[in-house]
Tab-separated table of C-alpha atoms in Angstrom:
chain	number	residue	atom	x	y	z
A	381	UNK	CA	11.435	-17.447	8.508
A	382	UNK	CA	9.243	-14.140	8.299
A	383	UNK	CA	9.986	-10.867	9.022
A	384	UNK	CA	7.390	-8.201	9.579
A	385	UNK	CA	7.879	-4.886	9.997
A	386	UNK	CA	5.212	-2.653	11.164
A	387	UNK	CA	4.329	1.036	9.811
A	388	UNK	CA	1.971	3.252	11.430
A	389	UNK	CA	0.931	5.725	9.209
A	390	UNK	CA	-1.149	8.943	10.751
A	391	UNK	CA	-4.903	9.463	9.968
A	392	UNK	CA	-4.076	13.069	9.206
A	393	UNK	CA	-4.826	14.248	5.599
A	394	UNK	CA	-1.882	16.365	5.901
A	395	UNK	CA	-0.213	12.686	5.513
A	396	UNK	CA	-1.816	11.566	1.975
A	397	UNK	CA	1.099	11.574	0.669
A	398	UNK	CA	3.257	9.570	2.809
A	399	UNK	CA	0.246	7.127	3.365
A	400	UNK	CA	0.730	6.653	-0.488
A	401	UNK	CA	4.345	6.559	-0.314
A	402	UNK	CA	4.499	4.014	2.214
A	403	UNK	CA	1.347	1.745	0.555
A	404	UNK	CA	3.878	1.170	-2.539
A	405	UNK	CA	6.204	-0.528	-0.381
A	406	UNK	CA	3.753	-2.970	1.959
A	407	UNK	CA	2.952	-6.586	1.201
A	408	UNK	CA	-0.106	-6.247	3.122
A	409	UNK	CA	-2.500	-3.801	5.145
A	410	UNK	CA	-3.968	-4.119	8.545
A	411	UNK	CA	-6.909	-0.979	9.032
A	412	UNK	CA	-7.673	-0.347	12.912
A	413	UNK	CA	-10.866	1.258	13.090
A	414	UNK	CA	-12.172	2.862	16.421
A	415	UNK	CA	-15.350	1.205	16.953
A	416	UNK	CA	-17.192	4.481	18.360
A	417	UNK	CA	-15.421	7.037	16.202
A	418	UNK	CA	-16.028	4.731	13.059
A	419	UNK	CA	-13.898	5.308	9.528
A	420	UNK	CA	-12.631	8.856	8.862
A	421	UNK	CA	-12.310	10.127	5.564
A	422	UNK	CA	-8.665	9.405	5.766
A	423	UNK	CA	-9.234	5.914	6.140
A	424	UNK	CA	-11.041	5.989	3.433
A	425	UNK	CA	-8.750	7.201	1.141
A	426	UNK	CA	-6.093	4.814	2.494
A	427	UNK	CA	-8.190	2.062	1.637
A	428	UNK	CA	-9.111	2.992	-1.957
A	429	UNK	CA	-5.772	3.279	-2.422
A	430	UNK	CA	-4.685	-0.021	-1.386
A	431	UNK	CA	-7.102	-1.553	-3.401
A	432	UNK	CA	-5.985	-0.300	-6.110
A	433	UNK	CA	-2.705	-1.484	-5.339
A	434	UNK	CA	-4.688	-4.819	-4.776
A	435	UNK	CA	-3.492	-5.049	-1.631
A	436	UNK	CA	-4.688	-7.749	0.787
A	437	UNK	CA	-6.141	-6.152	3.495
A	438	UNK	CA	-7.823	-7.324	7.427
A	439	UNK	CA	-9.894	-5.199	9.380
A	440	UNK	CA	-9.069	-4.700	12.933
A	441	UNK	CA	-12.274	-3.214	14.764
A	442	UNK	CA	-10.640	-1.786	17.754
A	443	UNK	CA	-12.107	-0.343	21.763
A	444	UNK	CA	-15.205	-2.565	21.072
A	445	UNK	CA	-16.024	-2.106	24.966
A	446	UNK	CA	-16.878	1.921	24.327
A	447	UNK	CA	-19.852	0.530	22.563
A	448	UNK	CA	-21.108	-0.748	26.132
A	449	UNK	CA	-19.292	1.176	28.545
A	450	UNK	CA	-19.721	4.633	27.020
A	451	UNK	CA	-22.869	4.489	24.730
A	452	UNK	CA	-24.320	1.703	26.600
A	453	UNK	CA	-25.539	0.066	23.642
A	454	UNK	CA	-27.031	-3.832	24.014
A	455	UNK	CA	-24.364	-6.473	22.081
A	456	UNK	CA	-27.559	-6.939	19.403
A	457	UNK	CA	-27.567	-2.808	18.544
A	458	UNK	CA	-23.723	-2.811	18.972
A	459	UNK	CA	-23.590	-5.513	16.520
A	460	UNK	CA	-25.672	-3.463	13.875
């Protein structure tokens, strides 16, 4: 049997260090990305981190559908 337990950690650079503090304790990392907004410099840092931890990590590109619904962008310039 598994048990996962989930930790959202805020985006906020006020929050480095509990980003860090939590990333020591984590088997894994899933990153949520806005798809519109793209990564913040937050992010960024997270993710450096965690590889240095070498920490597996999976991308999660989230709100896909503001590409067409708010930028109205055509799936093949979406895509790039």
């Amino acid at each position: 049997s598994f048990v996962i337990n989930a930790i959202d950690t805020p985006g906020h650079v006020d929050f480095n260090d509990e980003v860090a503090a939590v990333l020591k304790l984590v088997d894994g990392v899933v990153v949520v990305i806005d798809s519109v907004e793209g990564i913040m410099c937050q992010s960024e840092e997270s993710i450096k981190y965690a590889i240095d931890l070498s920490l597996p990590i999976v991308l999660v590109i989230n709100k896909i559908e503001r590409l067409w619904l708010e930028l109205r962008l055509s799936p093949i310039d979406a895509y790039y």
